[in-house]
Amino acid sequence: MKYFSLLLLAFFLLSNIGTAQESNFELEDFYSDNPKLDHKVDSIFNALSQKQRIAQMIISCTGELGKPEATVKKLAEDDIIGGVVFLKGSKQTHTKTINELNAISEKNKTLPLIFSMDAEPSLFASRIKGAQDVGKTIDIKTHAQSDEVVHTINKELKEIGVHHNFAPVLDISPSNEAIKSRSYGNNKDSVINLANRFIKCTQDGGIIATAKHFPGHGLVKGDTHKQSVYIDGPLQEIDNYKPIIADGVLSIMIAHITVINNDTFGTNGLPSSCSRRIITDLLKDGMCFEGIIISDALNIMKAVTILDNAPLLASKAGCDMILMPQNEEKTMNSILAEIKTDKDYYEQVVSSVKKILRLKICAGMM
């Protein structure tokens, strides 16, 4: 571990030699054909141990309803995680925890953690207690309204130290039990237009945006927090994602929705978050999405906690980031064991890790 940490330190020192223009990248560079960026990603990747690489894929959680701060700090000290999502809490508490986690990374000379939050308009005030209430997503009707909301959210996230916003919701119905007012409404064109505006403004402001919940949570019955939920027949909401992908959204979150009665994209009883048909065949290969794919939370939702080793299934299906596994160390060890015997999966993991490193560089974290 110390050997690889020294290699990382040496790389960071060398990477600071040269002009600022040569070493600085922005979010808009993520999809670019840029040999300097490719070289930087490869250099960092090659300096990491196998364990440190896999850690980049694992996202833990803290805040109210999350894991205790002490637990997450230990995971950071042991280099088992690559990021943390912050659940409900005060701005002061979130900021303090992020500063302490950053200090651990600096002390141990390990890669910085990526910090994320479900800062959708409808959830924003509950995720950061005391923050300005920006209203509900369903009430946003114009670009001007959306821009004002995004500027407020981005400002708060940057002040806390959060890089990655798990928003906006692209589901088209406000009547679903799990979605409700988190949707932009029932009109497909309006939903796409407003979600795309939210994404553009978010990413122009230096925060990573996330479209969710693929392949569509608006037209189903039930709540995946409580039970398995089904898309019965055709995938009616996937077209929502085509313009979003074309316009450069950096990440997409996969729902724990099972697809039945669909010969092409049926998930064989698995949730979409663990289905290779949905993630790799449809989203990556069929829709040409080359950004970061994130599973929905894997720790409490009944649709996945009933599975044996859902985090490994989600990774093998094509998820780059494994969000909130019940046991981060078990997740790491499962992936480590699997890549030793499955060459194709090993190459997929390499691709996932390099995408995450590229995102961290373009987010100004390294």
Short mmCIF file of N, CA, C and O in Angstrom, two decimals, residues 213-321:
data_model
loop_
_atom_site.label_atom_id
_atom_site.label_comp_id
_atom_site.label_asym_id
_atom_site.label_seq_id
_atom_site.Cartn_x
_atom_site.Cartn_y
_atom_site.Cartn_z
N HIS A 213 -34.63 7.76 -13.68
CA HIS A 213 -34.11 6.45 -13.30
C HIS A 213 -34.28 5.54 -14.51
O HIS A 213 -35.40 5.10 -14.80
N PHE A 214 -33.22 5.24 -15.23
CA PHE A 214 -33.25 4.44 -16.45
C PHE A 214 -33.62 2.98 -16.12
O PHE A 214 -33.14 2.46 -15.11
N PRO A 215 -34.47 2.32 -16.92
CA PRO A 215 -35.05 2.74 -18.20
C PRO A 215 -36.37 3.46 -18.09
O PRO A 215 -37.04 3.68 -19.10
N GLY A 216 -36.78 3.86 -16.88
CA GLY A 216 -38.01 4.63 -16.71
C GLY A 216 -38.82 4.17 -15.53
O GLY A 216 -39.21 3.00 -15.45
N HIS A 217 -39.06 5.08 -14.59
CA HIS A 217 -39.77 4.75 -13.35
C HIS A 217 -41.13 5.45 -13.28
O HIS A 217 -41.86 5.30 -12.31
N GLY A 218 -41.47 6.21 -14.32
CA GLY A 218 -42.69 7.02 -14.23
C GLY A 218 -43.97 6.26 -14.49
O GLY A 218 -45.02 6.60 -13.93
N LEU A 219 -43.92 5.26 -15.35
CA LEU A 219 -45.15 4.59 -15.77
C LEU A 219 -45.28 3.19 -15.17
O LEU A 219 -45.87 2.31 -15.77
N VAL A 220 -44.74 3.00 -13.99
CA VAL A 220 -44.87 1.72 -13.30
C VAL A 220 -45.60 1.95 -11.98
O VAL A 220 -45.68 3.07 -11.48
N LYS A 221 -46.11 0.88 -11.43
CA LYS A 221 -46.77 0.96 -10.14
C LYS A 221 -45.84 0.42 -9.06
O LYS A 221 -45.18 -0.58 -9.25
N GLY A 222 -45.83 1.10 -7.92
CA GLY A 222 -45.05 0.60 -6.79
C GLY A 222 -43.77 1.38 -6.57
O GLY A 222 -43.39 2.26 -7.34
N ASP A 223 -43.09 1.03 -5.48
CA ASP A 223 -41.90 1.72 -5.01
C ASP A 223 -40.81 0.68 -4.76
O ASP A 223 -40.99 -0.22 -3.94
N THR A 224 -39.68 0.81 -5.48
CA THR A 224 -38.61 -0.18 -5.35
C THR A 224 -37.96 -0.17 -3.98
O THR A 224 -37.19 -1.08 -3.65
N HIS A 225 -38.22 0.86 -3.16
CA HIS A 225 -37.75 0.84 -1.78
C HIS A 225 -38.44 -0.27 -0.99
O HIS A 225 -37.89 -0.80 -0.02
N LYS A 226 -39.67 -0.61 -1.43
CA LYS A 226 -40.51 -1.51 -0.64
C LYS A 226 -40.68 -2.89 -1.25
O LYS A 226 -40.95 -3.86 -0.54
N GLN A 227 -40.53 -3.01 -2.58
CA GLN A 227 -40.86 -4.27 -3.25
C GLN A 227 -40.28 -4.27 -4.66
O GLN A 227 -39.79 -3.26 -5.14
N SER A 228 -40.36 -5.42 -5.32
CA SER A 228 -40.02 -5.48 -6.73
C SER A 228 -41.09 -4.74 -7.53
O SER A 228 -42.29 -4.84 -7.23
N VAL A 229 -40.65 -4.01 -8.55
CA VAL A 229 -41.55 -3.21 -9.39
C VAL A 229 -41.29 -3.59 -10.84
O VAL A 229 -40.15 -3.87 -11.22
N TYR A 230 -42.35 -3.57 -11.67
CA TYR A 230 -42.23 -4.15 -13.00
C TYR A 230 -42.63 -3.19 -14.12
O TYR A 230 -43.61 -2.45 -14.00
N ILE A 231 -41.82 -3.22 -15.21
CA ILE A 231 -42.25 -2.69 -16.49
C ILE A 231 -42.81 -3.88 -17.25
O ILE A 231 -42.09 -4.85 -17.52
N ASP A 232 -44.08 -3.82 -17.58
CA ASP A 232 -44.76 -4.95 -18.24
C ASP A 232 -44.91 -4.61 -19.72
O ASP A 232 -45.79 -3.83 -20.11
N GLY A 233 -44.00 -5.17 -20.56
CA GLY A 233 -44.08 -4.91 -21.99
C GLY A 233 -43.00 -3.96 -22.47
O GLY A 233 -41.86 -4.01 -22.02
N PRO A 234 -43.35 -3.04 -23.38
CA PRO A 234 -42.34 -2.15 -23.99
C PRO A 234 -41.77 -1.13 -23.00
O PRO A 234 -42.43 -0.78 -22.00
N LEU A 235 -40.56 -0.70 -23.29
CA LEU A 235 -39.90 0.33 -22.48
C LEU A 235 -40.34 1.69 -23.02
O LEU A 235 -39.79 2.21 -23.98
N GLN A 236 -41.35 2.28 -22.36
CA GLN A 236 -41.99 3.47 -22.91
C GLN A 236 -41.21 4.77 -22.67
O GLN A 236 -41.52 5.78 -23.29
N GLU A 237 -40.21 4.73 -21.78
CA GLU A 237 -39.54 5.99 -21.43
C GLU A 237 -38.09 6.09 -21.92
O GLU A 237 -37.45 7.11 -21.68
N ILE A 238 -37.59 5.09 -22.61
CA ILE A 238 -36.16 5.15 -22.99
C ILE A 238 -35.88 6.23 -24.02
O ILE A 238 -34.76 6.75 -24.07
N ASP A 239 -36.87 6.60 -24.85
CA ASP A 239 -36.63 7.66 -25.83
C ASP A 239 -36.34 9.00 -25.15
O ASP A 239 -35.74 9.89 -25.77
N ASN A 240 -36.78 9.16 -23.91
CA ASN A 240 -36.48 10.39 -23.16
C ASN A 240 -34.97 10.61 -23.06
O ASN A 240 -34.50 11.75 -22.97
N TYR A 241 -34.22 9.51 -23.04
CA TYR A 241 -32.78 9.60 -22.78
C TYR A 241 -31.96 9.93 -24.02
O TYR A 241 -30.81 10.36 -23.90
N LYS A 242 -32.52 9.71 -25.21
CA LYS A 242 -31.73 9.91 -26.43
C LYS A 242 -31.23 11.34 -26.59
O LYS A 242 -30.03 11.55 -26.82
N PRO A 243 -32.08 12.37 -26.47
CA PRO A 243 -31.55 13.74 -26.58
C PRO A 243 -30.66 14.12 -25.40
O PRO A 243 -29.72 14.92 -25.56
N ILE A 244 -30.91 13.55 -24.24
CA ILE A 244 -30.10 13.82 -23.06
C ILE A 244 -28.68 13.30 -23.27
O ILE A 244 -27.69 13.97 -22.97
N ILE A 245 -28.58 12.08 -23.83
CA ILE A 245 -27.27 11.49 -24.12
C ILE A 245 -26.57 12.29 -25.21
O ILE A 245 -25.38 12.60 -25.11
N ALA A 246 -27.31 12.63 -26.26
CA ALA A 246 -26.72 13.38 -27.38
C ALA A 246 -26.16 14.72 -26.93
O ALA A 246 -25.16 15.20 -27.49
N ASP A 247 -26.78 15.32 -25.93
CA ASP A 247 -26.36 16.65 -25.47
C ASP A 247 -25.32 16.60 -24.35
O ASP A 247 -24.94 17.64 -23.82
N GLY A 248 -24.88 15.40 -23.97
CA GLY A 248 -23.70 15.31 -23.11
C GLY A 248 -23.89 15.10 -21.64
O GLY A 248 -23.00 15.43 -20.84
N VAL A 249 -25.01 14.50 -21.21
CA VAL A 249 -25.13 14.19 -19.79
C VAL A 249 -23.98 13.26 -19.39
O VAL A 249 -23.59 12.36 -20.14
N LEU A 250 -23.39 13.48 -18.22
CA LEU A 250 -22.20 12.75 -17.82
C LEU A 250 -22.49 11.45 -17.08
O LEU A 250 -21.65 10.56 -17.05
N SER A 251 -23.67 11.33 -16.48
CA SER A 251 -23.97 10.08 -15.77
C SER A 251 -25.45 9.77 -15.82
O SER A 251 -26.30 10.67 -15.94
N ILE A 252 -25.75 8.49 -15.75
CA ILE A 252 -27.12 7.99 -15.75
C ILE A 252 -27.25 6.96 -14.63
O ILE A 252 -26.39 6.10 -14.46
N MET A 253 -28.34 7.05 -13.87
CA MET A 253 -28.60 6.10 -12.79
C MET A 253 -29.61 5.06 -13.24
O MET A 253 -30.61 5.39 -13.89
N ILE A 254 -29.35 3.81 -12.86
CA ILE A 254 -30.20 2.68 -13.26
C ILE A 254 -31.15 2.31 -12.12
O ILE A 254 -30.73 2.13 -10.98
N ALA A 255 -32.42 2.17 -12.46
CA ALA A 255 -33.45 1.84 -11.47
C ALA A 255 -33.46 0.34 -11.17
O ALA A 255 -33.01 -0.48 -11.97
N HIS A 256 -34.03 -0.01 -10.03
CA HIS A 256 -34.21 -1.41 -9.65
C HIS A 256 -35.56 -1.93 -10.16
O HIS A 256 -36.36 -2.48 -9.40
N ILE A 257 -35.81 -1.73 -11.45
CA ILE A 257 -37.09 -2.12 -12.03
C ILE A 257 -36.91 -3.37 -12.88
O ILE A 257 -36.03 -3.43 -13.74
N THR A 258 -37.74 -4.37 -12.66
CA THR A 258 -37.71 -5.60 -13.42
C THR A 258 -38.55 -5.46 -14.68
O THR A 258 -39.65 -4.89 -14.63
N VAL A 259 -38.04 -5.94 -15.82
CA VAL A 259 -38.77 -5.86 -17.08
C VAL A 259 -39.30 -7.24 -17.44
O VAL A 259 -38.54 -8.22 -17.50
N ILE A 260 -40.60 -7.33 -17.65
CA ILE A 260 -41.24 -8.60 -18.01
C ILE A 260 -41.99 -8.45 -19.33
O ILE A 260 -42.28 -7.34 -19.77
N ASN A 261 -42.31 -9.59 -19.96
CA ASN A 261 -43.07 -9.60 -21.22
C ASN A 261 -42.44 -8.71 -22.29
O ASN A 261 -43.12 -7.98 -23.01
N ASN A 262 -41.11 -8.79 -22.37
CA ASN A 262 -40.38 -8.03 -23.38
C ASN A 262 -39.27 -8.95 -23.91
O ASN A 262 -38.28 -9.21 -23.21
N ASP A 263 -39.47 -9.45 -25.15
CA ASP A 263 -38.55 -10.46 -25.69
C ASP A 263 -37.12 -9.95 -25.84
O ASP A 263 -36.16 -10.70 -25.68
N THR A 264 -36.97 -8.67 -26.13
CA THR A 264 -35.64 -8.11 -26.38
C THR A 264 -34.95 -7.69 -25.09
O THR A 264 -33.75 -7.95 -24.90
N PHE A 265 -35.68 -7.02 -24.20
CA PHE A 265 -35.05 -6.46 -23.01
C PHE A 265 -35.64 -6.95 -21.69
O PHE A 265 -35.53 -6.28 -20.67
N GLY A 266 -36.24 -8.12 -21.70
CA GLY A 266 -36.67 -8.73 -20.45
C GLY A 266 -35.46 -9.02 -19.57
O GLY A 266 -34.38 -9.36 -20.07
N THR A 267 -35.61 -8.88 -18.28
CA THR A 267 -34.46 -8.97 -17.37
C THR A 267 -34.37 -10.28 -16.61
O THR A 267 -33.61 -10.41 -15.65
N ASN A 268 -35.17 -11.27 -17.02
CA ASN A 268 -35.11 -12.61 -16.42
C ASN A 268 -35.24 -12.58 -14.89
O ASN A 268 -34.52 -13.28 -14.17
N GLY A 269 -36.13 -11.75 -14.42
CA GLY A 269 -36.41 -11.69 -12.99
C GLY A 269 -35.50 -10.78 -12.19
O GLY A 269 -35.75 -10.52 -11.01
N LEU A 270 -34.44 -10.26 -12.82
CA LEU A 270 -33.52 -9.35 -12.13
C LEU A 270 -34.00 -7.91 -12.26
O LEU A 270 -34.66 -7.56 -13.25
N PRO A 271 -33.64 -7.04 -11.33
CA PRO A 271 -33.89 -5.61 -11.53
C PRO A 271 -32.98 -5.09 -12.63
O PRO A 271 -31.91 -5.66 -12.91
N SER A 272 -33.38 -4.01 -13.28
CA SER A 272 -32.58 -3.43 -14.37
C SER A 272 -31.16 -3.12 -13.94
O SER A 272 -30.22 -3.23 -14.73
N SER A 273 -30.99 -2.73 -12.69
CA SER A 273 -29.67 -2.37 -12.17
C SER A 273 -28.70 -3.54 -12.16
O SER A 273 -27.49 -3.34 -12.04
N CYS A 274 -29.22 -4.75 -12.30
CA CYS A 274 -28.38 -5.96 -12.32
C CYS A 274 -28.52 -6.72 -13.63
O CYS A 274 -28.13 -7.89 -13.72
N SER A 275 -29.07 -6.07 -14.65
CA SER A 275 -29.34 -6.73 -15.92
C SER A 275 -28.39 -6.24 -17.01
O SER A 275 -28.38 -5.06 -17.37
N ARG A 276 -27.63 -7.16 -17.57
CA ARG A 276 -26.72 -6.82 -18.66
C ARG A 276 -27.48 -6.41 -19.92
O ARG A 276 -27.02 -5.59 -20.70
N ARG A 277 -28.66 -6.98 -20.11
CA ARG A 277 -29.48 -6.59 -21.26
C ARG A 277 -29.81 -5.10 -21.23
O ARG A 277 -29.80 -4.44 -22.26
N ILE A 278 -30.14 -4.60 -20.05
CA ILE A 278 -30.54 -3.19 -19.94
C ILE A 278 -29.32 -2.27 -19.96
O ILE A 278 -29.31 -1.25 -20.68
N ILE A 279 -28.29 -2.60 -19.19
CA ILE A 279 -27.18 -1.67 -19.03
C ILE A 279 -26.20 -1.73 -20.20
O ILE A 279 -25.87 -0.70 -20.80
N THR A 280 -25.73 -2.93 -20.51
CA THR A 280 -24.72 -3.04 -21.57
C THR A 280 -25.34 -3.11 -22.96
O THR A 280 -24.97 -2.34 -23.85
N ASP A 281 -26.30 -4.03 -23.15
CA ASP A 281 -26.87 -4.21 -24.49
C ASP A 281 -27.68 -2.98 -24.93
O ASP A 281 -27.55 -2.54 -26.09
N LEU A 282 -28.49 -2.44 -24.03
CA LEU A 282 -29.35 -1.31 -24.41
C LEU A 282 -28.65 0.03 -24.25
O LEU A 282 -28.46 0.77 -25.23
N LEU A 283 -28.26 0.36 -23.02
CA LEU A 283 -27.77 1.71 -22.75
C LEU A 283 -26.39 1.97 -23.36
O LEU A 283 -26.17 3.00 -24.02
N LYS A 284 -25.46 1.05 -23.15
CA LYS A 284 -24.10 1.26 -23.67
C LYS A 284 -24.02 1.01 -25.18
O LYS A 284 -23.62 1.89 -25.94
N ASP A 285 -24.40 -0.20 -25.60
CA ASP A 285 -24.23 -0.56 -27.00
C ASP A 285 -25.34 -0.01 -27.89
O ASP A 285 -25.07 0.52 -28.97
N GLY A 286 -26.58 -0.13 -27.44
CA GLY A 286 -27.70 0.31 -28.27
C GLY A 286 -27.86 1.82 -28.35
O GLY A 286 -28.17 2.37 -29.41
N MET A 287 -27.66 2.51 -27.22
CA MET A 287 -27.87 3.96 -27.18
C MET A 287 -26.56 4.73 -27.14
O MET A 287 -26.56 5.97 -27.03
N CYS A 288 -25.44 4.01 -27.22
CA CYS A 288 -24.10 4.61 -27.34
C CYS A 288 -23.77 5.57 -26.20
O CYS A 288 -23.12 6.61 -26.41
N PHE A 289 -24.20 5.23 -24.99
CA PHE A 289 -23.85 6.06 -23.84
C PHE A 289 -22.47 5.68 -23.34
O PHE A 289 -22.22 4.52 -22.99
N GLU A 290 -21.57 6.66 -23.28
CA GLU A 290 -20.18 6.42 -22.89
C GLU A 290 -19.81 7.09 -21.57
O GLU A 290 -18.64 7.12 -21.19
N GLY A 291 -20.81 7.60 -20.87
CA GLY A 291 -20.56 8.25 -19.59
C GLY A 291 -20.59 7.27 -18.43
O GLY A 291 -20.47 6.05 -18.61
N ILE A 292 -20.75 7.80 -17.23
CA ILE A 292 -20.74 7.00 -16.01
C ILE A 292 -22.12 6.42 -15.74
O ILE A 292 -23.12 7.16 -15.72
N ILE A 293 -22.18 5.12 -15.51
CA ILE A 293 -23.44 4.45 -15.18
C ILE A 293 -23.41 4.07 -13.71
O ILE A 293 -22.47 3.42 -13.24
N ILE A 294 -24.44 4.50 -12.99
CA ILE A 294 -24.51 4.33 -11.54
C ILE A 294 -25.72 3.46 -11.19
O ILE A 294 -26.81 3.68 -11.72
N SER A 295 -25.52 2.50 -10.32
CA SER A 295 -26.68 1.76 -9.82
C SER A 295 -27.45 2.66 -8.87
O SER A 295 -26.90 3.59 -8.29
N ASP A 296 -28.75 2.41 -8.71
CA ASP A 296 -29.47 3.04 -7.62
C ASP A 296 -28.97 2.40 -6.33
O ASP A 296 -28.19 1.44 -6.34
N ALA A 297 -29.39 2.94 -5.19
CA ALA A 297 -28.88 2.47 -3.89
C ALA A 297 -29.12 0.98 -3.70
O ALA A 297 -30.21 0.47 -3.97
N LEU A 298 -28.08 0.29 -3.23
CA LEU A 298 -28.13 -1.16 -3.10
C LEU A 298 -28.27 -1.64 -1.65
O LEU A 298 -28.23 -2.84 -1.40
N ASN A 299 -28.46 -0.71 -0.73
CA ASN A 299 -28.40 -1.12 0.68
C ASN A 299 -29.75 -1.38 1.32
O ASN A 299 -29.86 -2.19 2.24
N ILE A 300 -30.80 -0.69 0.88
CA ILE A 300 -32.07 -0.82 1.59
C ILE A 300 -33.24 -1.18 0.68
O ILE A 300 -34.28 -1.61 1.16
N MET A 301 -33.10 -1.00 -0.62
CA MET A 301 -34.24 -1.22 -1.51
C MET A 301 -34.54 -2.71 -1.64
O MET A 301 -33.69 -3.50 -2.02
N LYS A 302 -35.77 -3.07 -1.33
CA LYS A 302 -36.16 -4.49 -1.27
C LYS A 302 -35.96 -5.20 -2.61
O LYS A 302 -35.73 -6.41 -2.65
N ALA A 303 -36.05 -4.45 -3.71
CA ALA A 303 -35.92 -5.07 -5.03
C ALA A 303 -34.54 -5.67 -5.24
O ALA A 303 -34.37 -6.56 -6.09
N VAL A 304 -33.52 -5.21 -4.50
CA VAL A 304 -32.16 -5.76 -4.68
C VAL A 304 -31.62 -6.44 -3.43
O VAL A 304 -30.76 -7.33 -3.54
N THR A 305 -32.08 -6.08 -2.25
CA THR A 305 -31.54 -6.71 -1.04
C THR A 305 -31.91 -8.18 -0.94
O THR A 305 -31.30 -8.93 -0.19
N ILE A 306 -32.91 -8.60 -1.72
CA ILE A 306 -33.30 -10.01 -1.71
C ILE A 306 -32.36 -10.86 -2.59
O ILE A 306 -32.41 -12.08 -2.55
N LEU A 307 -31.49 -10.21 -3.36
CA LEU A 307 -30.58 -10.92 -4.25
C LEU A 307 -29.29 -11.31 -3.52
O LEU A 307 -28.89 -10.65 -2.57
N ASP A 308 -28.64 -12.34 -4.02
CA ASP A 308 -27.35 -12.75 -3.49
C ASP A 308 -26.25 -11.95 -4.20
O ASP A 308 -26.05 -12.09 -5.40
N ASN A 309 -25.58 -11.08 -3.45
CA ASN A 309 -24.48 -10.26 -3.96
C ASN A 309 -24.90 -9.35 -5.11
O ASN A 309 -24.31 -9.36 -6.21
N ALA A 310 -25.92 -8.52 -4.87
CA ALA A 310 -26.39 -7.57 -5.88
C ALA A 310 -25.29 -6.61 -6.35
O ALA A 310 -25.25 -6.27 -7.54
N PRO A 311 -24.37 -6.13 -5.48
CA PRO A 311 -23.32 -5.23 -5.98
C PRO A 311 -22.46 -5.85 -7.08
O PRO A 311 -22.15 -5.18 -8.08
N LEU A 312 -22.09 -7.13 -6.94
CA LEU A 312 -21.32 -7.78 -7.98
C LEU A 312 -22.16 -7.95 -9.24
O LEU A 312 -21.67 -7.72 -10.37
N LEU A 313 -23.43 -8.30 -9.10
CA LEU A 313 -24.32 -8.43 -10.25
C LEU A 313 -24.44 -7.10 -10.99
O LEU A 313 -24.42 -7.06 -12.22
N ALA A 314 -24.57 -6.01 -10.23
CA ALA A 314 -24.70 -4.68 -10.84
C ALA A 314 -23.44 -4.33 -11.62
O ALA A 314 -23.50 -3.78 -12.73
N SER A 315 -22.29 -4.63 -11.05
CA SER A 315 -21.03 -4.34 -11.72
C SER A 315 -20.89 -5.19 -12.98
O SER A 315 -20.53 -4.68 -14.06
N LYS A 316 -21.17 -6.47 -12.91
CA LYS A 316 -21.05 -7.35 -14.07
C LYS A 316 -22.05 -6.97 -15.17
O LYS A 316 -21.79 -7.18 -16.36
N ALA A 317 -23.17 -6.40 -14.75
CA ALA A 317 -24.16 -5.96 -15.74
C ALA A 317 -23.69 -4.73 -16.51
O ALA A 317 -24.19 -4.46 -17.61
N GLY A 318 -22.75 -3.97 -15.92
CA GLY A 318 -22.22 -2.80 -16.61
C GLY A 318 -22.19 -1.52 -15.82
O GLY A 318 -21.77 -0.48 -16.34
N CYS A 319 -22.62 -1.53 -14.55
CA CYS A 319 -22.56 -0.31 -13.74
C CYS A 319 -21.10 0.04 -13.45
O CYS A 319 -20.31 -0.83 -13.07
N ASP A 320 -20.76 1.30 -13.59
CA ASP A 320 -19.41 1.77 -13.29
C ASP A 320 -19.27 2.10 -11.81
O ASP A 320 -18.24 1.82 -11.20
N MET A 321 -20.30 2.73 -11.25
CA MET A 321 -20.30 3.07 -9.83
C MET A 321 -21.33 2.22 -9.11
O MET A 321 -22.48 2.13 -9.54
#
